[in-house]
Coordinates of C-alpha atoms in Angstrom, one line a residue:
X1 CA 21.3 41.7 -31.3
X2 CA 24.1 42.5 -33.9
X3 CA 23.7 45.2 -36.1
X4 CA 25.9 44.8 -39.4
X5 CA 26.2 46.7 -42.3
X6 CA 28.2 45.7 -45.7
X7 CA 29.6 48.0 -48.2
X8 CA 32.4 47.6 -51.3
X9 CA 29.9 46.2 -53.9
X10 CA 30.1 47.9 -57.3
X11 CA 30.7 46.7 -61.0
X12 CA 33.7 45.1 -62.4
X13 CA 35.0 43.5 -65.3
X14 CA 35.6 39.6 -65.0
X15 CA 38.6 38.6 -63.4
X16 CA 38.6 41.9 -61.2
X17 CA 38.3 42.0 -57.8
X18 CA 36.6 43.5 -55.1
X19 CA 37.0 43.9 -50.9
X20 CA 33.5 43.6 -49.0
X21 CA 33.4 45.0 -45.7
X22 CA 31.2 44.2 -43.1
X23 CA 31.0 46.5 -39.2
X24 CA 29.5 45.4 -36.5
X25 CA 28.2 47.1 -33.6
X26 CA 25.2 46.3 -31.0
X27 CA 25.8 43.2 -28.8
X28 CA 28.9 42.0 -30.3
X29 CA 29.2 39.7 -27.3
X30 CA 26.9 37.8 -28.7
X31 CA 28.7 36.9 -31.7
X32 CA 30.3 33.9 -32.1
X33 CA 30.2 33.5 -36.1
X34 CA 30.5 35.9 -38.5
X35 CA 29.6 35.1 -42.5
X36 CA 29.0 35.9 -46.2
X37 CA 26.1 34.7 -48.3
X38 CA 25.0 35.7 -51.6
X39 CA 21.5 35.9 -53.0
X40 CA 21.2 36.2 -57.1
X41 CA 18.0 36.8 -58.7
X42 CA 15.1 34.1 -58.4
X43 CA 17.8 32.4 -56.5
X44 CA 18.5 30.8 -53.0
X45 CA 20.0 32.4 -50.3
X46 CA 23.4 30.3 -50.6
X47 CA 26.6 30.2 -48.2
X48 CA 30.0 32.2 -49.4
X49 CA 32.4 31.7 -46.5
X50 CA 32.4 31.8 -42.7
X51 CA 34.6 32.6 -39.5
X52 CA 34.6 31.8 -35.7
X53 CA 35.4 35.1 -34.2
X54 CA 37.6 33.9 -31.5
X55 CA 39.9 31.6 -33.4
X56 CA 40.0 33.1 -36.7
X57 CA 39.0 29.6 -37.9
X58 CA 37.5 30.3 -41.6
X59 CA 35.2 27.8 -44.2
X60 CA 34.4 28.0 -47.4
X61 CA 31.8 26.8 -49.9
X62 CA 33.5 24.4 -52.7
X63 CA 32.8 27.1 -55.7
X64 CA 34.3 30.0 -54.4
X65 CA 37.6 28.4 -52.6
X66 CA 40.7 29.8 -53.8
X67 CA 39.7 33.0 -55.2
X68 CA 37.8 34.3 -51.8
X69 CA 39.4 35.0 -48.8
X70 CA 37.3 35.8 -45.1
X71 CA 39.1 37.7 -42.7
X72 CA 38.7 39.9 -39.6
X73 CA 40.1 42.9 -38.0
X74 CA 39.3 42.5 -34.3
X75 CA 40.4 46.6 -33.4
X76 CA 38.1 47.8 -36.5
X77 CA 35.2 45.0 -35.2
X78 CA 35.2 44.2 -39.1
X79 CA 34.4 41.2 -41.2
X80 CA 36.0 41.4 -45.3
X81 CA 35.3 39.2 -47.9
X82 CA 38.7 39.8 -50.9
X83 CA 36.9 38.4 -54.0
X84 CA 39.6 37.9 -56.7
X85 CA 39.2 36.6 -60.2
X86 CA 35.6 36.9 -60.4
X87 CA 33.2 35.2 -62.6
X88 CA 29.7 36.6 -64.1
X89 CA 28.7 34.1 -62.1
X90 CA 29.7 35.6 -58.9
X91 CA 27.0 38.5 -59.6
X92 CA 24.5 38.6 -56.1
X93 CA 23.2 40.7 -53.9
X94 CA 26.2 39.9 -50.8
X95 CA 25.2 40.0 -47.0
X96 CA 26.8 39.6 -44.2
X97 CA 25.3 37.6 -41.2
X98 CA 26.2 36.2 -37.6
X99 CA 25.2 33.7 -35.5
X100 CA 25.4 33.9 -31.5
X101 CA 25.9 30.3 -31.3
X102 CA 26.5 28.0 -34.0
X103 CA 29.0 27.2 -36.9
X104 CA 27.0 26.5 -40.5
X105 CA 26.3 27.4 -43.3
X106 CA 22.1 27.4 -43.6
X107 CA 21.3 31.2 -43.7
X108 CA 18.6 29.6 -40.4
X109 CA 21.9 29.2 -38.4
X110 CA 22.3 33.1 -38.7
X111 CA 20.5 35.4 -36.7
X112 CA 21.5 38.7 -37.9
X113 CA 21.9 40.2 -41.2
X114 CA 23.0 43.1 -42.9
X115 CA 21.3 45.2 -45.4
X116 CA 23.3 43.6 -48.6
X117 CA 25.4 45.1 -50.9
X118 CA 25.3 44.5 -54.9
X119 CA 28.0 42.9 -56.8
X120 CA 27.8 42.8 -60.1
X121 CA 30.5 40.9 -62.7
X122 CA 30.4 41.6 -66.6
X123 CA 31.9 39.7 -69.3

């Protein structure tokens, strides 16, 4: 298993930004993909942006496509989300997740997860 724990959530105005970052430790040989999702309140689990470890190949869901950027820093073993020019809409509860085997974006193609960290947007 992959242990993974976020942090950088916090409160900022619209249009602000904020840098998540995600370590990883445990069997990191057993990572393959590494991901962000965000969960709002009475809401579905819903993909944010993913990478293939090896490549540095990234992906994106439609809404959040030029204003988010997933990246990695292999010596650090550390997965960031930049979030610029955020919306009230962007407010979730962010985690970050990996998957030993597969490239998606379902939260079932993920087999580890991290605690979440809060984001929160006002207007």
């Amino acid at each position: 298993q992959v242990q993974l724990v976020e942090s950088g959530g916090g409160l900022v105005q619209a249009g602000g930004s904020l840098r998540l970052s995600c370590a990883a430790s445990g069997r990191t040989f057993s990572r393959f993909v590494m991901g962000w999702f965000r969960q709002a309140p009475g809401k579905e689990r819903e993909f944010v942006a993913g990478i293939r470890w090896s490549s540095g190949n990234t992906y994106y869901e439609d809404f959040v496509k030029g204003r988010f950027t997933i990246s990695r820093d292999n010596a650090k073993n550390t997965v960031y989300l930049q979030m610029n020019s955020l919306k009230p809409e962007d407010t979730a509860v962010y985690y970050c997740a990996a998957s030993d085997s597969y490239t998606g974006t379902r939260p079932t193609d993920f087999g580890s997860w991290g605690q979440g960290t809060q984001v929160t947007v006002s207007s």
